[in-house]
């Protein structure tokens, strides 16, 4: 999948708004104003790796059971405990403690600029390595995002709990899915905000697997930005006018010296 890159010059501000923006955008982002954001990932403590390795070994040992057990869990949330996970109950409890110490770490600063066009479509233009998301356009007429791959249709809203990879957050999600005799392609985008209402999120993922379930492509990104005025890029904020000092009162002319009397 190839994306057309959008130069940074395309992120310049413009006061032109052609149609009313959808609420899921205006609740999070201002229009035609650059917003500071971060592309990043969630990192758990490195001590978690030894427990993850044990679960992977258990999954390879009994793949059929692991697939069935995975159906009992939620996406991005640790699986319910079972001794066949390869962990003792004490190890599983320690695994959960370490999982709760995960952190979102920024990998690159990016800028988001919401733009509308004359056809009523809306784009979340982004800079840097997130530029590929600028190829997705939201059309309110069919409540769908349109990408070079196809149409991403609205699916069930996101309501993630505190144990999910990104923590508690909620939002709207859209998906494109296409199946052929050779592969299955999925493309998802979700837009929402964290449970504490401090950050907005744009979550994207592209996946392709072969008909034999072999991964062919799997890429994604998480964009996080502060909500409210703190997220507006400094160059976009109106600069206060310099204070004008009061003009000093004009100085009174100095009195002329008295004329000296003439000598007789």
PDB file of C-alpha atoms in Angstrom:
ATOM      1  CA  UNK A   1       0.000   0.000   0.000  1.00  0.00           C
ATOM      2  CA  UNK A   2       1.493   3.320  -1.051  1.00  0.00           C
ATOM      3  CA  UNK A   3       0.557   6.694   0.345  1.00  0.00           C
ATOM      4  CA  UNK A   4       0.968  10.044  -1.346  1.00  0.00           C
ATOM      5  CA  UNK A   5       3.003  12.280   0.922  1.00  0.00           C
ATOM      6  CA  UNK A   6       1.720  15.755   1.701  1.00  0.00           C
ATOM      7  CA  UNK A   7       4.394  18.445   2.120  1.00  0.00           C
ATOM      8  CA  UNK A   8       4.506  20.466   5.305  1.00  0.00           C
ATOM      9  CA  UNK A   9       3.586  23.536   3.307  1.00  0.00           C
ATOM     10  CA  UNK A  10       0.140  21.993   2.894  1.00  0.00           C
ATOM     11  CA  UNK A  11      -0.390  22.407   6.644  1.00  0.00           C
ATOM     12  CA  UNK A  12      -0.561  26.178   6.400  1.00  0.00           C
ATOM     13  CA  UNK A  13      -3.605  27.808   7.984  1.00  0.00           C
ATOM     14  CA  UNK A  14      -6.588  28.882   5.943  1.00  0.00           C
ATOM     15  CA  UNK A  15      -9.799  30.540   7.047  1.00  0.00           C
ATOM     16  CA  UNK A  16     -11.872  28.776   4.391  1.00  0.00           C
ATOM     17  CA  UNK A  17     -14.490  26.373   5.798  1.00  0.00           C
ATOM     18  CA  UNK A  18     -16.883  24.965   3.200  1.00  0.00           C
ATOM     19  CA  UNK A  19     -19.333  23.002   5.368  1.00  0.00           C
ATOM     20  CA  UNK A  20     -20.152  22.298   8.985  1.00  0.00           C
ATOM     21  CA  UNK A  21     -17.605  19.948  10.516  1.00  0.00           C
ATOM     22  CA  UNK A  22     -18.780  16.673  12.152  1.00  0.00           C
ATOM     23  CA  UNK A  23     -19.159  16.709  15.919  1.00  0.00           C
ATOM     24  CA  UNK A  24     -16.642  13.916  16.551  1.00  0.00           C
ATOM     25  CA  UNK A  25     -13.992  16.263  15.120  1.00  0.00           C
ATOM     26  CA  UNK A  26     -15.110  19.590  16.618  1.00  0.00           C
ATOM     27  CA  UNK A  27     -15.379  18.001  20.082  1.00  0.00           C
ATOM     28  CA  UNK A  28     -11.625  17.363  19.920  1.00  0.00           C
ATOM     29  CA  UNK A  29      -9.928  19.688  17.457  1.00  0.00           C
ATOM     30  CA  UNK A  30     -10.257  23.292  16.303  1.00  0.00           C
ATOM     31  CA  UNK A  31     -10.698  23.919  12.574  1.00  0.00           C
ATOM     32  CA  UNK A  32      -7.936  25.369  10.432  1.00  0.00           C
ATOM     33  CA  UNK A  33      -5.630  25.716  13.445  1.00  0.00           C
ATOM     34  CA  UNK A  34      -2.380  23.712  13.855  1.00  0.00           C
ATOM     35  CA  UNK A  35      -2.457  21.462  16.918  1.00  0.00           C
ATOM     36  CA  UNK A  36       0.626  19.983  18.544  1.00  0.00           C
ATOM     37  CA  UNK A  37       0.523  16.181  18.770  1.00  0.00           C
ATOM     38  CA  UNK A  38       2.768  13.170  19.311  1.00  0.00           C
ATOM     39  CA  UNK A  39       3.117   9.895  17.468  1.00  0.00           C
ATOM     40  CA  UNK A  40       4.026   7.275  20.026  1.00  0.00           C
ATOM     41  CA  UNK A  41       3.643   3.801  21.448  1.00  0.00           C
ATOM     42  CA  UNK A  42       2.815   2.168  24.758  1.00  0.00           C
ATOM     43  CA  UNK A  43       5.772   0.480  26.432  1.00  0.00           C
ATOM     44  CA  UNK A  44       5.405  -1.939  29.364  1.00  0.00           C
ATOM     45  CA  UNK A  45       8.312  -2.426  31.784  1.00  0.00           C
ATOM     46  CA  UNK A  46      11.052  -4.706  30.362  1.00  0.00           C
ATOM     47  CA  UNK A  47      10.525  -7.078  33.313  1.00  0.00           C
ATOM     48  CA  UNK A  48       7.295  -8.160  31.617  1.00  0.00           C
ATOM     49  CA  UNK A  49       9.194  -9.808  28.741  1.00  0.00           C
ATOM     50  CA  UNK A  50       9.966 -13.030  30.614  1.00  0.00           C
ATOM     51  CA  UNK A  51       6.261 -13.629  31.291  1.00  0.00           C
ATOM     52  CA  UNK A  52       5.306 -12.809  27.694  1.00  0.00           C
ATOM     53  CA  UNK A  53       7.879 -15.373  26.491  1.00  0.00           C
ATOM     54  CA  UNK A  54       6.298 -18.056  28.678  1.00  0.00           C
ATOM     55  CA  UNK A  55       2.815 -17.310  27.311  1.00  0.00           C
ATOM     56  CA  UNK A  56       4.130 -17.494  23.739  1.00  0.00           C
ATOM     57  CA  UNK A  57       5.647 -20.901  24.401  1.00  0.00           C
ATOM     58  CA  UNK A  58       2.345 -22.101  25.863  1.00  0.00           C
ATOM     59  CA  UNK A  59       0.469 -20.758  22.820  1.00  0.00           C
ATOM     60  CA  UNK A  60       2.746 -22.655  20.420  1.00  0.00           C
ATOM     61  CA  UNK A  61       2.381 -25.813  22.483  1.00  0.00           C
ATOM     62  CA  UNK A  62      -1.425 -25.838  22.205  1.00  0.00           C
ATOM     63  CA  UNK A  63      -2.428 -23.441  19.429  1.00  0.00           C
ATOM     64  CA  UNK A  64      -6.028 -24.602  19.144  1.00  0.00           C
ATOM     65  CA  UNK A  65      -6.700 -24.096  22.849  1.00  0.00           C
ATOM     66  CA  UNK A  66      -4.978 -20.704  22.803  1.00  0.00           C
ATOM     67  CA  UNK A  67      -7.163 -19.502  19.898  1.00  0.00           C
ATOM     68  CA  UNK A  68     -10.300 -20.524  21.780  1.00  0.00           C
ATOM     69  CA  UNK A  69      -9.100 -18.995  25.036  1.00  0.00           C
ATOM     70  CA  UNK A  70      -8.258 -15.717  23.252  1.00  0.00           C
ATOM     71  CA  UNK A  71     -11.931 -15.394  22.298  1.00  0.00           C
ATOM     72  CA  UNK A  72     -12.696 -14.937  26.012  1.00  0.00           C
ATOM     73  CA  UNK A  73     -10.570 -11.789  26.225  1.00  0.00           C
ATOM     74  CA  UNK A  74     -10.944  -8.220  25.055  1.00  0.00           C
ATOM     75  CA  UNK A  75      -8.634  -6.672  22.444  1.00  0.00           C
ATOM     76  CA  UNK A  76      -5.549  -5.158  24.044  1.00  0.00           C
ATOM     77  CA  UNK A  77      -6.378  -6.536  27.503  1.00  0.00           C
ATOM     78  CA  UNK A  78      -4.467  -9.357  29.286  1.00  0.00           C
ATOM     79  CA  UNK A  79      -6.156 -12.728  28.847  1.00  0.00           C
ATOM     80  CA  UNK A  80      -8.055 -14.241  31.791  1.00  0.00           C
ATOM     81  CA  UNK A  81      -5.941 -16.518  33.939  1.00  0.00           C
ATOM     82  CA  UNK A  82      -5.608 -20.184  33.047  1.00  0.00           C
ATOM     83  CA  UNK A  83      -2.810 -22.499  34.126  1.00  0.00           C
ATOM     84  CA  UNK A  84      -2.360 -23.459  30.457  1.00  0.00           C
ATOM     85  CA  UNK A  85      -1.012 -19.942  29.817  1.00  0.00           C
ATOM     86  CA  UNK A  86       2.282 -21.241  31.189  1.00  0.00           C
ATOM     87  CA  UNK A  87       2.193 -19.009  34.268  1.00  0.00           C
ATOM     88  CA  UNK A  88       1.573 -19.800  37.903  1.00  0.00           C
ATOM     89  CA  UNK A  89      -1.081 -17.714  39.649  1.00  0.00           C
ATOM     90  CA  UNK A  90       1.677 -15.766  41.419  1.00  0.00           C
ATOM     91  CA  UNK A  91       3.425 -15.083  38.094  1.00  0.00           C
ATOM     92  CA  UNK A  92       0.130 -14.003  36.513  1.00  0.00           C
ATOM     93  CA  UNK A  93      -0.536 -11.560  39.372  1.00  0.00           C
ATOM     94  CA  UNK A  94       2.957 -10.117  38.937  1.00  0.00           C
ATOM     95  CA  UNK A  95       2.314  -9.893  35.191  1.00  0.00           C
ATOM     96  CA  UNK A  96      -0.768  -7.739  35.860  1.00  0.00           C
ATOM     97  CA  UNK A  97       1.158  -5.470  38.243  1.00  0.00           C
ATOM     98  CA  UNK A  98       3.830  -4.885  35.598  1.00  0.00           C
ATOM     99  CA  UNK A  99       1.215  -4.374  32.875  1.00  0.00           C
ATOM    100  CA  UNK A 100      -0.338  -1.585  34.953  1.00  0.00           C
ATOM    101  CA  UNK A 101       3.017   0.246  34.855  1.00  0.00           C
ATOM    102  CA  UNK A 102       2.996   0.638  31.061  1.00  0.00           C
ATOM    103  CA  UNK A 103       3.562   4.145  29.655  1.00  0.00           C
ATOM    104  CA  UNK A 104       2.809   6.020  26.471  1.00  0.00           C
ATOM    105  CA  UNK A 105       6.094   7.362  25.104  1.00  0.00           C
ATOM    106  CA  UNK A 106       6.317   9.919  22.317  1.00  0.00           C
ATOM    107  CA  UNK A 107       8.476   8.936  19.344  1.00  0.00           C
ATOM    108  CA  UNK A 108       7.944  11.955  17.115  1.00  0.00           C
ATOM    109  CA  UNK A 109       6.233  15.358  17.376  1.00  0.00           C
ATOM    110  CA  UNK A 110       3.621  15.935  14.673  1.00  0.00           C
ATOM    111  CA  UNK A 111       1.101  18.645  13.817  1.00  0.00           C
ATOM    112  CA  UNK A 112      -2.607  18.106  13.054  1.00  0.00           C
ATOM    113  CA  UNK A 113      -4.606  20.515  10.933  1.00  0.00           C
ATOM    114  CA  UNK A 114      -8.312  19.867  10.259  1.00  0.00           C
ATOM    115  CA  UNK A 115      -9.324  20.988   6.774  1.00  0.00           C
ATOM    116  CA  UNK A 116     -12.639  20.928   4.896  1.00  0.00           C
ATOM    117  CA  UNK A 117     -13.062  21.011   1.122  1.00  0.00           C
ATOM    118  CA  UNK A 118     -15.751  22.302  -1.235  1.00  0.00           C
ATOM    119  CA  UNK A 119     -17.233  18.776  -1.516  1.00  0.00           C
ATOM    120  CA  UNK A 120     -17.986  18.675   2.214  1.00  0.00           C
ATOM    121  CA  UNK A 121     -15.229  16.179   3.068  1.00  0.00           C
ATOM    122  CA  UNK A 122     -12.884  16.568   6.031  1.00  0.00           C
ATOM    123  CA  UNK A 123      -9.225  15.641   6.403  1.00  0.00           C
ATOM    124  CA  UNK A 124      -7.023  15.283   9.472  1.00  0.00           C
ATOM    125  CA  UNK A 125      -3.865  16.594   7.806  1.00  0.00           C
ATOM    126  CA  UNK A 126      -0.737  15.502   9.661  1.00  0.00           C
ATOM    127  CA  UNK A 127       2.956  16.178   9.386  1.00  0.00           C
ATOM    128  CA  UNK A 128       6.015  13.942   9.679  1.00  0.00           C
ATOM    129  CA  UNK A 129       5.682  10.178   9.543  1.00  0.00           C
ATOM    130  CA  UNK A 130       1.917  10.550  10.177  1.00  0.00           C
ATOM    131  CA  UNK A 131       1.407  12.143   6.751  1.00  0.00           C
ATOM    132  CA  UNK A 132      -0.085   8.898   5.410  1.00  0.00           C
ATOM    133  CA  UNK A 133      -3.219   9.538   7.516  1.00  0.00           C
ATOM    134  CA  UNK A 134      -3.811  12.690   5.465  1.00  0.00           C
ATOM    135  CA  UNK A 135      -4.941  10.481   2.572  1.00  0.00           C
ATOM    136  CA  UNK A 136      -8.066   9.476   4.529  1.00  0.00           C
ATOM    137  CA  UNK A 137     -11.031  11.794   3.986  1.00  0.00           C
ATOM    138  CA  UNK A 138     -14.217  11.757   6.060  1.00  0.00           C
ATOM    139  CA  UNK A 139     -17.498  12.312   4.220  1.00  0.00           C
ATOM    140  CA  UNK A 140     -20.494  13.172   6.458  1.00  0.00           C
ATOM    141  CA  UNK A 141     -22.914  12.149   3.687  1.00  0.00           C
ATOM    142  CA  UNK A 142     -22.170   8.444   4.216  1.00  0.00           C
ATOM    143  CA  UNK A 143     -20.473   8.708   7.657  1.00  0.00           C
ATOM    144  CA  UNK A 144     -17.381   7.042   6.226  1.00  0.00           C
ATOM    145  CA  UNK A 145     -13.669   7.595   5.714  1.00  0.00           C
ATOM    146  CA  UNK A 146     -12.388   7.089   2.177  1.00  0.00           C
ATOM    147  CA  UNK A 147      -8.806   5.897   1.701  1.00  0.00           C
ATOM    148  CA  UNK A 148      -6.780   4.752  -1.340  1.00  0.00           C
ATOM    149  CA  UNK A 149      -7.756   1.188  -0.362  1.00  0.00           C
ATOM    150  CA  UNK A 150     -11.509   1.716  -0.206  1.00  0.00           C
ATOM    151  CA  UNK A 151     -14.299   2.921   2.097  1.00  0.00           C
ATOM    152  CA  UNK A 152     -13.955   2.612   5.869  1.00  0.00           C
ATOM    153  CA  UNK A 153     -17.477   2.120   7.241  1.00  0.00           C
ATOM    154  CA  UNK A 154     -18.620   3.000  10.744  1.00  0.00           C
ATOM    155  CA  UNK A 155     -18.521   0.094  13.192  1.00  0.00           C
ATOM    156  CA  UNK A 156     -19.228  -0.236  16.924  1.00  0.00           C
ATOM    157  CA  UNK A 157     -17.967   2.630  19.089  1.00  0.00           C
ATOM    158  CA  UNK A 158     -14.815   2.153  21.154  1.00  0.00           C
ATOM    159  CA  UNK A 159     -15.244   1.823  24.908  1.00  0.00           C
ATOM    160  CA  UNK A 160     -11.888   0.608  26.218  1.00  0.00           C
ATOM    161  CA  UNK A 161     -11.370  -0.020  29.914  1.00  0.00           C
ATOM    162  CA  UNK A 162      -8.399   0.895  32.081  1.00  0.00           C
ATOM    163  CA  UNK A 163      -6.639  -2.433  31.438  1.00  0.00           C
ATOM    164  CA  UNK A 164      -6.524  -1.946  27.654  1.00  0.00           C
ATOM    165  CA  UNK A 165      -3.247  -1.071  25.942  1.00  0.00           C
ATOM    166  CA  UNK A 166      -4.020   2.665  25.811  1.00  0.00           C
ATOM    167  CA  UNK A 167      -5.895   2.720  29.104  1.00  0.00           C
ATOM    168  CA  UNK A 168      -9.486   3.907  29.406  1.00  0.00           C
ATOM    169  CA  UNK A 169     -10.661   5.752  26.298  1.00  0.00           C
ATOM    170  CA  UNK A 170     -13.724   6.079  24.101  1.00  0.00           C
ATOM    171  CA  UNK A 171     -14.487   7.182  20.563  1.00  0.00           C
ATOM    172  CA  UNK A 172     -15.783   6.263  17.114  1.00  0.00           C
ATOM    173  CA  UNK A 173     -14.240   3.693  14.764  1.00  0.00           C
ATOM    174  CA  UNK A 174     -14.382   2.930  11.022  1.00  0.00           C
ATOM    175  CA  UNK A 175     -13.171  -0.147   9.120  1.00  0.00           C
ATOM    176  CA  UNK A 176     -12.424  -1.244   5.573  1.00  0.00           C
ATOM    177  CA  UNK A 177     -12.304  -5.006   4.990  1.00  0.00           C
ATOM    178  CA  UNK A 178     -11.773  -6.866   1.753  1.00  0.00           C
ATOM    179  CA  UNK A 179     -11.367 -10.588   1.163  1.00  0.00           C
ATOM    180  CA  UNK A 180     -10.044 -12.319  -1.933  1.00  0.00           C
ATOM    181  CA  UNK A 181      -8.862 -15.808  -2.768  1.00  0.00           C
ATOM    182  CA  UNK A 182      -5.325 -14.687  -1.863  1.00  0.00           C
ATOM    183  CA  UNK A 183      -5.641 -12.448   1.178  1.00  0.00           C
ATOM    184  CA  UNK A 184      -7.730 -10.513   3.701  1.00  0.00           C
ATOM    185  CA  UNK A 185      -7.129  -6.762   4.073  1.00  0.00           C
ATOM    186  CA  UNK A 186      -8.274  -4.635   7.011  1.00  0.00           C
ATOM    187  CA  UNK A 187      -7.855  -0.910   7.585  1.00  0.00           C
ATOM    188  CA  UNK A 188      -9.141   0.790  10.745  1.00  0.00           C
ATOM    189  CA  UNK A 189      -9.187   4.314  12.091  1.00  0.00           C
ATOM    190  CA  UNK A 190     -10.590   5.419  15.441  1.00  0.00           C
ATOM    191  CA  UNK A 191     -10.908   8.945  16.835  1.00  0.00           C
ATOM    192  CA  UNK A 192     -11.652   9.614  20.495  1.00  0.00           C
ATOM    193  CA  UNK A 193     -10.351  10.806  23.851  1.00  0.00           C
ATOM    194  CA  UNK A 194      -8.872   9.360  27.026  1.00  0.00           C
ATOM    195  CA  UNK A 195     -11.021   8.625  30.049  1.00  0.00           C
ATOM    196  CA  UNK A 196      -9.518  11.528  31.996  1.00  0.00           C
ATOM    197  CA  UNK A 197     -10.402  13.852  29.071  1.00  0.00           C
ATOM    198  CA  UNK A 198      -6.852  15.212  28.950  1.00  0.00           C
ATOM    199  CA  UNK A 199      -5.924  13.872  25.511  1.00  0.00           C
ATOM    200  CA  UNK A 200      -7.461  13.221  22.137  1.00  0.00           C
ATOM    201  CA  UNK A 201      -6.461  10.101  20.188  1.00  0.00           C
ATOM    202  CA  UNK A 202      -6.264   9.041  16.559  1.00  0.00           C
ATOM    203  CA  UNK A 203      -5.565   5.302  16.286  1.00  0.00           C
ATOM    204  CA  UNK A 204      -4.815   3.729  12.904  1.00  0.00           C
ATOM    205  CA  UNK A 205      -4.001   0.174  11.794  1.00  0.00           C
ATOM    206  CA  UNK A 206      -3.512  -1.593   8.460  1.00  0.00           C
ATOM    207  CA  UNK A 207      -3.375  -5.417   8.297  1.00  0.00           C
ATOM    208  CA  UNK A 208      -3.104  -7.963   5.512  1.00  0.00           C
ATOM    209  CA  UNK A 209      -2.966 -11.743   5.932  1.00  0.00           C
ATOM    210  CA  UNK A 210      -2.805 -14.497   3.362  1.00  0.00           C
ATOM    211  CA  UNK A 211      -5.561 -17.050   2.839  1.00  0.00           C
ATOM    212  CA  UNK A 212      -3.389 -19.390   4.972  1.00  0.00           C
ATOM    213  CA  UNK A 213      -3.466 -16.786   7.783  1.00  0.00           C
ATOM    214  CA  UNK A 214       0.170 -15.773   7.247  1.00  0.00           C
ATOM    215  CA  UNK A 215       0.789 -12.095   8.109  1.00  0.00           C
ATOM    216  CA  UNK A 216       1.690 -10.080   5.015  1.00  0.00           C
ATOM    217  CA  UNK A 217       1.499  -6.558   6.471  1.00  0.00           C
ATOM    218  CA  UNK A 218       0.763  -5.095   9.883  1.00  0.00           C
ATOM    219  CA  UNK A 219       1.381  -1.424  10.586  1.00  0.00           C
ATOM    220  CA  UNK A 220      -0.259   1.223  12.675  1.00  0.00           C
ATOM    221  CA  UNK A 221       0.214   4.352  14.698  1.00  0.00           C
ATOM    222  CA  UNK A 222      -1.201   6.183  17.679  1.00  0.00           C
ATOM    223  CA  UNK A 223      -1.418   9.973  17.605  1.00  0.00           C
ATOM    224  CA  UNK A 224      -2.046  11.725  20.920  1.00  0.00           C
ATOM    225  CA  UNK A 225      -2.737  15.422  21.439  1.00  0.00           C
ATOM    226  CA  UNK A 226      -3.703  17.545  24.468  1.00  0.00           C
ATOM    227  CA  UNK A 227      -7.273  18.794  24.482  1.00  0.00           C
ATOM    228  CA  UNK A 228      -8.070  22.468  24.809  1.00  0.00           C
ATOM    229  CA  UNK A 229      -5.958  25.555  24.279  1.00  0.00           C
ATOM    230  CA  UNK A 230      -2.768  23.854  25.512  1.00  0.00           C
ATOM    231  CA  UNK A 231      -2.629  21.845  22.294  1.00  0.00           C
ATOM    232  CA  UNK A 232      -2.775  24.797  19.906  1.00  0.00           C
ATOM    233  CA  UNK A 233       0.608  25.434  18.321  1.00  0.00           C
ATOM    234  CA  UNK A 234       2.159  28.700  19.607  1.00  0.00           C
ATOM    235  CA  UNK A 235       2.463  30.158  16.114  1.00  0.00           C
ATOM    236  CA  UNK A 236      -1.324  29.778  15.666  1.00  0.00           C
ATOM    237  CA  UNK A 237      -2.279  31.701  18.788  1.00  0.00           C
ATOM    238  CA  UNK A 238      -3.013  35.425  18.370  1.00  0.00           C
ATOM    239  CA  UNK A 239      -0.154  37.484  19.695  1.00  0.00           C
ATOM    240  CA  UNK A 240      -1.115  40.139  22.254  1.00  0.00           C
ATOM    241  CA  UNK A 241      -0.743  43.690  21.049  1.00  0.00           C
ATOM    242  CA  UNK A 242       2.128  45.518  22.730  1.00  0.00           C
ATOM    243  CA  UNK A 243       1.037  47.933  25.395  1.00  0.00           C
ATOM    244  CA  UNK A 244       1.161  51.555  24.299  1.00  0.00           C
ATOM    245  CA  UNK A 245       2.756  53.782  26.887  1.00  0.00           C
ATOM    246  CA  UNK A 246       0.985  57.043  27.714  1.00  0.00           C
ATOM    247  CA  UNK A 247       2.474  59.929  25.799  1.00  0.00           C
ATOM    248  CA  UNK A 248       4.229  62.327  28.124  1.00  0.00           C
ATOM    249  CA  UNK A 249       2.670  65.763  28.445  1.00  0.00           C
ATOM    250  CA  UNK A 250       4.428  68.306  26.236  1.00  0.00           C
ATOM    251  CA  UNK A 251       7.075  70.204  28.161  1.00  0.00           C
ATOM    252  CA  UNK A 252       6.312  73.813  28.911  1.00  0.00           C
ATOM    253  CA  UNK A 253       8.662  76.215  27.180  1.00  0.00           C
ATOM    254  CA  UNK A 254      11.338  77.562  29.510  1.00  0.00           C
ATOM    255  CA  UNK A 255      10.737  81.219  30.521  1.00  0.00           C
ATOM    256  CA  UNK A 256      12.861  83.718  28.657  1.00  0.00           C
ATOM    257  CA  UNK A 257      15.518  85.354  30.789  1.00  0.00           C
ATOM    258  CA  UNK A 258      14.704  88.952  31.816  1.00  0.00           C
ATOM    259  CA  UNK A 259      16.323  91.572  29.629  1.00  0.00           C
ATOM    260  CA  UNK A 260      19.263  93.320  31.219  1.00  0.00           C
ATOM    261  CA  UNK A 261      18.766  97.078  31.731  1.00  0.00           C
ATOM    262  CA  UNK A 262      20.683  99.203  29.257  1.00  0.00           C
ATOM    263  CA  UNK A 263      23.557 101.272  30.641  1.00  0.00           C
ATOM    264  CA  UNK A 264      23.047 105.040  30.421  1.00  0.00           C
TER     265      UNK A 264
END
